[in-house]
XYZ file of C-alpha atoms in Angstrom:
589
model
C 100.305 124.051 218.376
C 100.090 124.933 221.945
C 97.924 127.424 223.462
C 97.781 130.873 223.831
C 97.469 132.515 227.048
C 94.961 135.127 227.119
C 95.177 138.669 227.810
C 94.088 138.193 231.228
C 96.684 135.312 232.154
C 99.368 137.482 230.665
C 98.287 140.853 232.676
C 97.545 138.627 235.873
C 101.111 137.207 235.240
C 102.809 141.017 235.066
C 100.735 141.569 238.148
C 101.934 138.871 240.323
C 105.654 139.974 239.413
C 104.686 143.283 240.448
C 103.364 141.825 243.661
C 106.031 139.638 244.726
C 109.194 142.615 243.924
C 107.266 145.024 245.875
C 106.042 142.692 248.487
C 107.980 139.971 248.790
C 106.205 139.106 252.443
C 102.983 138.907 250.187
C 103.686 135.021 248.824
C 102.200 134.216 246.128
C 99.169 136.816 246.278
C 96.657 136.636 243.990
C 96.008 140.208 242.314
C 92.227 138.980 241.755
C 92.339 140.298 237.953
C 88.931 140.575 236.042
C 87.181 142.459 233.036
C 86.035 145.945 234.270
C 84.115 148.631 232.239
C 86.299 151.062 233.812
C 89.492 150.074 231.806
C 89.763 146.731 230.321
C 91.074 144.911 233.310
C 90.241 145.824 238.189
C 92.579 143.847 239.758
C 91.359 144.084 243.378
C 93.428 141.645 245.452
C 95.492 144.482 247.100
C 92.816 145.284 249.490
C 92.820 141.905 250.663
C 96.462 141.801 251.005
C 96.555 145.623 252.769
C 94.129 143.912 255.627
C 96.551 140.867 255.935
C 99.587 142.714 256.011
C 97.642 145.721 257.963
C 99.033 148.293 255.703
C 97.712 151.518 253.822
C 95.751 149.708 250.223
C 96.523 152.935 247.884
C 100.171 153.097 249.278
C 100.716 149.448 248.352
C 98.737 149.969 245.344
C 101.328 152.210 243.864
C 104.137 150.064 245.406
C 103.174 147.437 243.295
C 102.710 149.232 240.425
C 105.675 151.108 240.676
C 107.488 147.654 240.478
C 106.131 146.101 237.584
C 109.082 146.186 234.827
C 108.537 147.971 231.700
C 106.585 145.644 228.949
C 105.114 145.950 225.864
C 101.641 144.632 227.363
C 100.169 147.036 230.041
C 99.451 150.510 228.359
C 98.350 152.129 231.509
C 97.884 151.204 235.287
C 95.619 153.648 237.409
C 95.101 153.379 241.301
C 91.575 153.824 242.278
C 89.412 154.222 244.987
C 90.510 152.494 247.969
C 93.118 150.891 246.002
C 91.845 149.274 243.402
C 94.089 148.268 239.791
C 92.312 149.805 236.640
C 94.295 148.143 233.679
C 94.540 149.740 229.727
C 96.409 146.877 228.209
C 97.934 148.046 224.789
C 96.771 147.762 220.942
C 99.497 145.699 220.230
C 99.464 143.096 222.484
C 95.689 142.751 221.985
C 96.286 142.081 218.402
C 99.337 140.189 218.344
C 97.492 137.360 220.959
C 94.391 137.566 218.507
C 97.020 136.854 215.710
C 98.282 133.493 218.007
C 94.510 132.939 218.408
C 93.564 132.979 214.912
C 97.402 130.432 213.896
C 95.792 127.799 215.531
C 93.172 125.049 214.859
C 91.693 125.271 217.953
C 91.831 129.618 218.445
C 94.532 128.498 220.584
C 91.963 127.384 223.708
C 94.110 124.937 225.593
C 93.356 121.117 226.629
C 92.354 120.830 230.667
C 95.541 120.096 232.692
C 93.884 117.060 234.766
C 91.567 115.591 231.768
C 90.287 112.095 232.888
C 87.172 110.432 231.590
C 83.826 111.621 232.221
C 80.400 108.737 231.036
C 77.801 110.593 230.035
C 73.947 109.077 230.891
C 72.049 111.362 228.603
C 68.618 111.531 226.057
C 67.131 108.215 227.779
C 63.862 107.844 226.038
C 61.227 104.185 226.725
C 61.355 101.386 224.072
C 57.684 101.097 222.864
C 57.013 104.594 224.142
C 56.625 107.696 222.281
C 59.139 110.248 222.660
C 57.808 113.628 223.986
C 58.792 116.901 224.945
C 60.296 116.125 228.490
C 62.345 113.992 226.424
C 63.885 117.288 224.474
C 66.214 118.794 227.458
C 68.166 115.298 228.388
C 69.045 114.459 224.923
C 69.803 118.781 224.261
C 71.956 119.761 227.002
C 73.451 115.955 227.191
C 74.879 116.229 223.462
C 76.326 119.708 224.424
C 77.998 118.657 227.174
C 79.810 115.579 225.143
C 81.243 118.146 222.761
C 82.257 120.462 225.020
C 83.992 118.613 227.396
C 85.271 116.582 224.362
C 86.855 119.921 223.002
C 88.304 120.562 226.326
C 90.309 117.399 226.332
C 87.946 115.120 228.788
C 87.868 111.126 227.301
C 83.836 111.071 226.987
C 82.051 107.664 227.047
C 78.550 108.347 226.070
C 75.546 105.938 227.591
C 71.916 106.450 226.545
C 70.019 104.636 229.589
C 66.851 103.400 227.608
C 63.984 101.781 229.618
C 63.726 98.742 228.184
C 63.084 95.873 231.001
C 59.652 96.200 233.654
C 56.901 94.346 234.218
C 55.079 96.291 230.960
C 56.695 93.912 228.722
C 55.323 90.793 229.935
C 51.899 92.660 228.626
C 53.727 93.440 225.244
C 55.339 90.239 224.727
C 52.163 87.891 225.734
C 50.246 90.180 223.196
C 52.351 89.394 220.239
C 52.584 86.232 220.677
C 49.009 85.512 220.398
C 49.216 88.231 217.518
C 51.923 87.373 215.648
C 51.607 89.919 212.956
C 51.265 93.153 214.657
C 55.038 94.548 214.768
C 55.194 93.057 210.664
C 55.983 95.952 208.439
C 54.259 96.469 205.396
C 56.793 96.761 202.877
C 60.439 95.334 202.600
C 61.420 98.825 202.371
C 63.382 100.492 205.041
C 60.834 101.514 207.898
C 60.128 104.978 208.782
C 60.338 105.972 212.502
C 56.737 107.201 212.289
C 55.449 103.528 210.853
C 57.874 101.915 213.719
C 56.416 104.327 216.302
C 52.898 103.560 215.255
C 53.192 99.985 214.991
C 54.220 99.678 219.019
C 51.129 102.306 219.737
C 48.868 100.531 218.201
C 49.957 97.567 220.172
C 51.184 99.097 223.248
C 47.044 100.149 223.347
C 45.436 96.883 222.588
C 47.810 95.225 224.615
C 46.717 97.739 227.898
C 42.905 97.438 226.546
C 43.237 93.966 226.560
C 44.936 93.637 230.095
C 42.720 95.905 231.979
C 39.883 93.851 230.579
C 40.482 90.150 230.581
C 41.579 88.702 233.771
C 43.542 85.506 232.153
C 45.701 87.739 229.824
C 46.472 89.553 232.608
C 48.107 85.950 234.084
C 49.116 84.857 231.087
C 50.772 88.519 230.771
C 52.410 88.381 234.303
C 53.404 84.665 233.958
C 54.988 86.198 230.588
C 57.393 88.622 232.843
C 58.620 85.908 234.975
C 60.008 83.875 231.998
C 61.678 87.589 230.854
C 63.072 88.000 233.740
C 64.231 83.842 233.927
C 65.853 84.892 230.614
C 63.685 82.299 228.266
C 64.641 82.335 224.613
C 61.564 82.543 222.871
C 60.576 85.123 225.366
C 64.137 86.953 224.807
C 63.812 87.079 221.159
C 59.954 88.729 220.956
C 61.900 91.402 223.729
C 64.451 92.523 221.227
C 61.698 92.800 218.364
C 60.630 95.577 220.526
C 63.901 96.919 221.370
C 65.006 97.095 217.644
C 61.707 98.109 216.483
C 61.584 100.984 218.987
C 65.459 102.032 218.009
C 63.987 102.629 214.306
C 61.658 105.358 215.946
C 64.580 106.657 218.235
C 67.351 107.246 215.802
C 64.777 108.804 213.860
C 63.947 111.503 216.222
C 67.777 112.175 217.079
C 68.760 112.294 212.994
C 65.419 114.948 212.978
C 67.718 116.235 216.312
C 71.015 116.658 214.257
C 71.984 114.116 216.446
C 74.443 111.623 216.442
C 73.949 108.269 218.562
C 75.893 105.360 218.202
C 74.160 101.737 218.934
C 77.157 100.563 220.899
C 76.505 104.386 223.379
C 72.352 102.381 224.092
C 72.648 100.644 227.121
C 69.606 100.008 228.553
C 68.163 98.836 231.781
C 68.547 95.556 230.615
C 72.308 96.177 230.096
C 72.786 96.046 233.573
C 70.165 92.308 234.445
C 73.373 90.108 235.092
C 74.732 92.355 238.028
C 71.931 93.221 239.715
C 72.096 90.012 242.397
C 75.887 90.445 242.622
C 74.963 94.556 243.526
C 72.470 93.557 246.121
C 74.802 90.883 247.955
C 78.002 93.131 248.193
C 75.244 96.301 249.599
C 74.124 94.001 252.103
C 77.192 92.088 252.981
C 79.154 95.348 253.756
C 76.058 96.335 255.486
C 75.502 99.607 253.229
C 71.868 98.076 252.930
C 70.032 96.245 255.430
C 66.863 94.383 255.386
C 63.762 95.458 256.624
C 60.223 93.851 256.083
C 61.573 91.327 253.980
C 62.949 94.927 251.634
C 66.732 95.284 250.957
C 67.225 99.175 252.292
C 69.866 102.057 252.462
C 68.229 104.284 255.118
C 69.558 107.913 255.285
C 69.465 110.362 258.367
C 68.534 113.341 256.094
C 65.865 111.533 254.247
C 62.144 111.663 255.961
C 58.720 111.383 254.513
C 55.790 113.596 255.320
C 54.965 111.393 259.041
C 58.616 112.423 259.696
C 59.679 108.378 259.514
C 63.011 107.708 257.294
C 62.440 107.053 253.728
C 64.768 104.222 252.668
C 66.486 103.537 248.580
C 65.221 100.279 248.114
C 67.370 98.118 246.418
C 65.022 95.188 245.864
C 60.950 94.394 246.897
C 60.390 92.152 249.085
C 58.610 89.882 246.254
C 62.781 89.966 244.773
C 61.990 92.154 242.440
C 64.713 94.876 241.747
C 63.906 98.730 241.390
C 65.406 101.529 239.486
C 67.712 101.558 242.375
C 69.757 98.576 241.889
C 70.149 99.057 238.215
C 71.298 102.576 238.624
C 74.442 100.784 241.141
C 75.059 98.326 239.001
C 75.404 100.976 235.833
C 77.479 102.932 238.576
C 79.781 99.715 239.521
C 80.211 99.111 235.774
C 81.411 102.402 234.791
C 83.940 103.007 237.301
C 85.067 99.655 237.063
C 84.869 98.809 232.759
C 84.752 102.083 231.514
C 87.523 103.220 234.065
C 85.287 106.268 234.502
C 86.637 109.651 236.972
C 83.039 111.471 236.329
C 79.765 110.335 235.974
C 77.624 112.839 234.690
C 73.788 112.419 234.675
C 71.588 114.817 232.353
C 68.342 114.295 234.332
C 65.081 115.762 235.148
C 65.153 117.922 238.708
C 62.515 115.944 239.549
C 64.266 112.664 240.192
C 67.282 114.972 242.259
C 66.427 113.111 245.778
C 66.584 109.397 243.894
C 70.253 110.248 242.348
C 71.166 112.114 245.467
C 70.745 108.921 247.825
C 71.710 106.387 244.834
C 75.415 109.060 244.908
C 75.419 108.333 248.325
C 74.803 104.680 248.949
C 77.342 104.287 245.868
C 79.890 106.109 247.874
C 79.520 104.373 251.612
C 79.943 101.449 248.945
C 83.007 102.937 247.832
C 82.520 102.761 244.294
C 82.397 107.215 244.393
C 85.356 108.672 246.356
C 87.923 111.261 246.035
C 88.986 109.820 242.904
C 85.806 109.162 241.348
C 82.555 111.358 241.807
C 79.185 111.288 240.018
C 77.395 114.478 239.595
C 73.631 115.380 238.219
C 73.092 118.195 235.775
C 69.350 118.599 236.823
C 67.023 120.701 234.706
C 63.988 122.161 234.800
C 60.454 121.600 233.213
C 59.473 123.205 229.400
C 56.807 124.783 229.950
C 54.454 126.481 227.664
C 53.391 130.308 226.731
C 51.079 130.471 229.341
C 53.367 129.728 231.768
C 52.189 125.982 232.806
C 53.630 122.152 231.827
C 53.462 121.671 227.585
C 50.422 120.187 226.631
C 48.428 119.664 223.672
C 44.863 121.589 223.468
C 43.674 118.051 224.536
C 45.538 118.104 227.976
C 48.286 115.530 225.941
C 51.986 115.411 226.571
C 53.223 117.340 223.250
C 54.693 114.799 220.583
C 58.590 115.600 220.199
C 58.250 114.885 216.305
C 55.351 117.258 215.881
C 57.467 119.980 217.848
C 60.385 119.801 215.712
C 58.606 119.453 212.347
C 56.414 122.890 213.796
C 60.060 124.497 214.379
C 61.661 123.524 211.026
C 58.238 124.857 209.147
C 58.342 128.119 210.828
C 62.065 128.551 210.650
C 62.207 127.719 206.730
C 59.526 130.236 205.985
C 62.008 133.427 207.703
C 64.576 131.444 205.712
C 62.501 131.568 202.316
C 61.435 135.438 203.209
C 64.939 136.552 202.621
C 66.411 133.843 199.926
C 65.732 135.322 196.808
C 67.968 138.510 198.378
C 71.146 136.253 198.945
C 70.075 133.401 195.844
C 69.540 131.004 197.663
C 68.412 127.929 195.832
C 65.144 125.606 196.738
C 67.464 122.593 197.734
C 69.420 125.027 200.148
C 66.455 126.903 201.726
C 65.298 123.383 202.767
C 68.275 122.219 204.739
C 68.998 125.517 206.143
C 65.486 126.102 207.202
C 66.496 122.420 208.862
C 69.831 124.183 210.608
C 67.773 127.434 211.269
C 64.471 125.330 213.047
C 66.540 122.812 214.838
C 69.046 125.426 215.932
C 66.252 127.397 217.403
C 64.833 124.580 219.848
C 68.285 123.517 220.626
C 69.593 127.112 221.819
C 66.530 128.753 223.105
C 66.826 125.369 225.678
C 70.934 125.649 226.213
C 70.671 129.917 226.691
C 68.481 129.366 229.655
C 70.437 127.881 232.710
C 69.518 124.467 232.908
C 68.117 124.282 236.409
C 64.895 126.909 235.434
C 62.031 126.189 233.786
C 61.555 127.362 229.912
C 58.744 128.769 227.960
C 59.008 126.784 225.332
C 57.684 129.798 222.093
C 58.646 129.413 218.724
C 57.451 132.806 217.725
C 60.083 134.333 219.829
C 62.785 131.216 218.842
C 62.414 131.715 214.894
C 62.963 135.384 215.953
C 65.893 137.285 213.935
C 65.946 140.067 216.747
C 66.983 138.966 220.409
C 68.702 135.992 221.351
C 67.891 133.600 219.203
C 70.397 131.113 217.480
C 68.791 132.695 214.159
C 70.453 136.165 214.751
C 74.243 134.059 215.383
C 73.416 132.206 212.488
C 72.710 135.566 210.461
C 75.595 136.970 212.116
C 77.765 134.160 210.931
C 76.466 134.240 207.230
C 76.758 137.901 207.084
C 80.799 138.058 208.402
C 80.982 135.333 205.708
C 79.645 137.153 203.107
C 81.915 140.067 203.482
C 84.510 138.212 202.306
C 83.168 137.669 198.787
C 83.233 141.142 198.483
C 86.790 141.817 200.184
C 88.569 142.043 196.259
C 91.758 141.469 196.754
C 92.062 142.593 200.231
C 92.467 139.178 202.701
C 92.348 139.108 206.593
C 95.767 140.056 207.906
C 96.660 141.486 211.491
C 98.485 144.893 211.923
C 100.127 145.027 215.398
C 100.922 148.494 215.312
C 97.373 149.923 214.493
C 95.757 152.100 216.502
C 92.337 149.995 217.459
C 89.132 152.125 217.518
C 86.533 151.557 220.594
C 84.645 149.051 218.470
C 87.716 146.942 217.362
C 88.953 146.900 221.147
C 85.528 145.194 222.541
C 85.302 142.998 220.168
C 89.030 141.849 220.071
C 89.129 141.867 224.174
C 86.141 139.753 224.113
C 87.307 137.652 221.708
C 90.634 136.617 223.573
C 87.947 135.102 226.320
C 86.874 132.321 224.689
C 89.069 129.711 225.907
C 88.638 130.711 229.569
C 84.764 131.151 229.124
C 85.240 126.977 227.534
C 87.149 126.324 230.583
C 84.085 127.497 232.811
C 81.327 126.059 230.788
C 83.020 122.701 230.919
C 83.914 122.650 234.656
C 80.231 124.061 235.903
C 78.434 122.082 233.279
C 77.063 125.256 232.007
C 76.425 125.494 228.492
C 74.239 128.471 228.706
C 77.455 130.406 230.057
C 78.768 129.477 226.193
C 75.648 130.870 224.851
C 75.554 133.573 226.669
C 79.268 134.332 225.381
C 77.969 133.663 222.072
C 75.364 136.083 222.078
C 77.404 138.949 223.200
C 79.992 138.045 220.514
C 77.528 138.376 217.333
C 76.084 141.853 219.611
C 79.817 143.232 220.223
C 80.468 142.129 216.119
C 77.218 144.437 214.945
C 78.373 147.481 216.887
C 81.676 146.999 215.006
C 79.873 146.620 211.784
C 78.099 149.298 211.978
C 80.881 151.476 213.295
C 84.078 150.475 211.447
C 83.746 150.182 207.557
C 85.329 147.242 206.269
C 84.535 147.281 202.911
C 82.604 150.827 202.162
C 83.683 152.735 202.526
C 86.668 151.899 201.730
C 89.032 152.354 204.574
C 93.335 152.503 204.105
C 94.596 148.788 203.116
C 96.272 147.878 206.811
C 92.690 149.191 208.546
C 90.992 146.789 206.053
C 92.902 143.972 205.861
C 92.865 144.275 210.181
C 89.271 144.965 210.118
C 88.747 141.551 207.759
C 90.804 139.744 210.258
C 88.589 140.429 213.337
C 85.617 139.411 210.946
C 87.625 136.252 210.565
C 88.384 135.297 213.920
C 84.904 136.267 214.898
C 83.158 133.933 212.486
C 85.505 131.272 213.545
C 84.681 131.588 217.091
C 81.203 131.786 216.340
C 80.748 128.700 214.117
C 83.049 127.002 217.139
C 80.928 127.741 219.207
C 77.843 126.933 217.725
C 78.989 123.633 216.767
C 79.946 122.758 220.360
C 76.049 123.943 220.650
C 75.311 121.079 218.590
C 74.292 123.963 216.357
C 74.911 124.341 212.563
C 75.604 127.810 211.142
C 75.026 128.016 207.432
C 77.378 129.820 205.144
C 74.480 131.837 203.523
C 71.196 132.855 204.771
């Protein structure tokens, strides 16, 4: 079905008419429409246009409305102040677009008019290395971001950029070998993540003891990297035990996550070995990069450190050893080139902003970015605890993702349990939606704050059912769809020519946004702007509730059935989305 222009397109539409019979001088003028709590719509572009065309902004105010044709969408059109628009747009019209809205699939939101294909470098946790809290807001906001701009019509190519190559694994590798049993498991039963993820601790540790202590490991260990890195079989095949050892302990965490990752979307480091000399040759040859002490360098004017000297990217040591640098080009040469990308998006940590920003740049005086093609990062800030400072452990430890998320689920399937035996729920279902409920709160109390801050990372406040917590959508939700086993006979139908009471008209007029507020999340790679719409949704819904009965008591059959058709469209819209959240939303709670 196609889509359904909002209110706001439609008004903004009658508007520009308006404009251009009164003021045909004006162009194409736009009437610079948005939501007021005036009247439902200030258009204010008329002031803009009275300075251009040096006339009086009231006079042309009424000009223009005075030639807007009779329609069966504006209500009521008031000049104000200096010559502002205030906009009533009629009952009807309000309902009959909610009616298109609620006909389609998709709540009519349209596809983007230029879609191309964004890659995605998201949730890039370190093989043999624990995943911890830092790792939460990468693999969070990243899956968001795929199923919004997914939804919006964007081709997505997902890439999870593991670290899985560095010196480190000569260490690992040299240490297995000369203890061949330590990565066996102990049954031939499929391996837990936690057995997986304490096999490679308890090696990664004796491995490190063992290096920092005995001087011929160490050699053997650092002889042990150069045959990696010279791609030797034997030496190959111990890698990958790590690699799919550590993938056991990943997918884990991202199934605990709700999370779905697909083997063929991990391409590590590693992925990247074979073009890494090609990388460095065309950087130098077109004289992007230049040598200096022995060091292949992209020097920048804007880029000094602290004794005011410029601060190069280096592409590779002087030993010929390559940094994160060249394997972040190469990853950039291969997806504009393979995965025929037009966006590269990067969900990483604002702390590593200056590496990406001069890695953008040397990728563009390359010529890999240009006006066709540009990468951008979606940095984000640190989680922080209660007390304000970096998540730690009482210990002074980085905090364990796993022990977070199994804390969350706990808490959030007690609130469940409080109020099961109200709604009968059974033991089986109080477990998975205590699941939804705990996983839901981590994942929205990190999306509802704007990426780019800090977080206080408190589950007292995310299990919460006050506030804005996923737990009060997700009761939202549940209630709306409980309603409707009470409803009797009466189903959700629209009634056009009802009079709407203030209640109805909020929510319905906030309702009819959600397609533009998608197109804004998706083009500012802002989910919080969706949760933030989210939020005011289920807060908009409870004022209706509690101000327009829809099933006691019992109000005339067209107000009900109307009434059980904004409870529709809401819960629709809200389990939407949620699920664009990456956030489930039970069906009872």
């Amino acid at each position: 079905m196609a889509s359904v222009p909002s209110l706001a397109s439609t008004v903004q539409q009658r508007l520009a008419e308006g404009l251009s019979a009164a003021l045909p001088e004006a162009g194409s003028a736009d009437p610079l429409l948005r939501r007021s709590d005036r009247a439902d719509f200030q258009a204010n572009g008329i002031l803009a246009l009275a300075k251009q065309l040096k006339g009086n902004p009231r006079e042309l105010a009424a000009k223009v409305v005075g030639a807007i044709p009779a329609n069966d969408v504006l209500k009521e059109i008031e000049v104000s102040g200096p010559g502002f628009l205030n906009i009533t747009v009629t009952d009807e019209a309000i309902v009959r677009t909610l009616a298109a809205r609620a006909a389609d699939d998709r709540l009519g939101v349209p596809y983007a008019e230029n879609a191309g294909t964004t890659v995605i470098d998201y949730a890039q946790p370190n093989v043999a290395k624990e995943m911890h809290v830092g790792h939460l807001r990468s693999a969070v906001i990243g899956a968001a971001m795929v199923e919004i701009l997914e939804f919006t019509g964007e081709t997505v190519v997902r890439r999870h950029h593991i670290g899985d190559w560095g010196t480190q694994f000569g260490m690992l590798i040299q240490y297995l070998i000369e203890h061949p049993h330590e990565l066996d498991h102990s049954s031939g039963e499929e391996v837990s993540g936690e057995e997986a993820m304490s096999n490679l601790n308890r090696l990664y540790k004796a491995s490190r003891a063992l290096f920092d202590s005995d001087e011929e490991f160490k050699t053997r260990a650092r002889a042990r990297v150069v045959d990696l890195q010279a791609g030797d079989e034997r030496t190959l095949a111990l890698w990958q035990r790590f690699v799919d050892e550590s993938k056991i302990y990943f997918y884990s965490v991202f199934d605990k996550l709700d999370m779905d990752i697909r083997d063929a979307d991990v391409v590590g480091e590693s992925g990247y070995n074979d073009m890494l000399v090609e990388t460095c040759r065309i950087l130098e040859e077109s004289g992007v990069a230049v040598r200096s002490d022995g060091a292949l360098c992209v020097f920048f004017d804007d880029v000094k450190g602290p004794d005011g000297n410029p601060t190069p990217l280096i592409v590779q040591k002087s030993d010929g050893g390559f940094g994160y640098a060249a394997t972040d080009l190469s990853a950039i040469r291969d997806r504009v080139r393979n995965l025929k990308a037009t966006t590269l998006l990067y969900v990483v940590d604002a702390r590593q902003s200056l590496h990406f920003k001069m890695v953008f740049e040397t990728a563009r005086r390359a010529g890999w970015l240009n006006e066709d093609v540009k990468a951008v990062q979606l940095a984000f800030g640190t989680v922080l605890g209660k007390d304000g400072k970096p998540f730690k452990t009482r210990e002074g430890e980085t905090v364990r993702l796993v022990d977070l998320l199994d804390e969350a689920v706990e808490r959030a399937t007690s609130v469940v349990r409080e109020k099961a035996e109200k709604v009968g729920l059974t033991e089986s279902e109080i477990v998975e939606n205590g699941r939804y409920v705990g996983i839901g709160a981590v994942k929205y109390a990190d999306l509802s704050t704007s990426a780019a801050r800090d977080y206080k990372f408190d589950l007292d406040q995310m299990v919460s059912l006050n506030g804005d917590t996923s737990v009060y959508l997700q009761y939202a939700y549940a209630r709306i769809r409980s309603i409707f086993g009470k409803a009797g006979d009466r189903t959700p139908v629209a009634h056009p020519e009802l009079e709407l009471a203030p209640a109805e008209r909020a929510l319905a007029l906030h309702l009819d946004q959600f397609g533009e507020q998608l197109a804004e999340v998706a083009a500012e790679y802002a989910p919080h702007k969706l949760a933030a719409y989210l939020y005011q949704l289920a807060s908009l819904y409870t004022t209706f509730y509690d101000q327009c009965p829809v099933i006691k008591p019992a109000p005339a059959q067209e107000v009900a059935e109307n009434r059980l058709f904004l409870c529709d469209l809401t819960a629709r819209t809200l389990h939407q989305g949620m699920a664009l959240l990456g956030i489930r939303t039970p069906e009872r709670l």
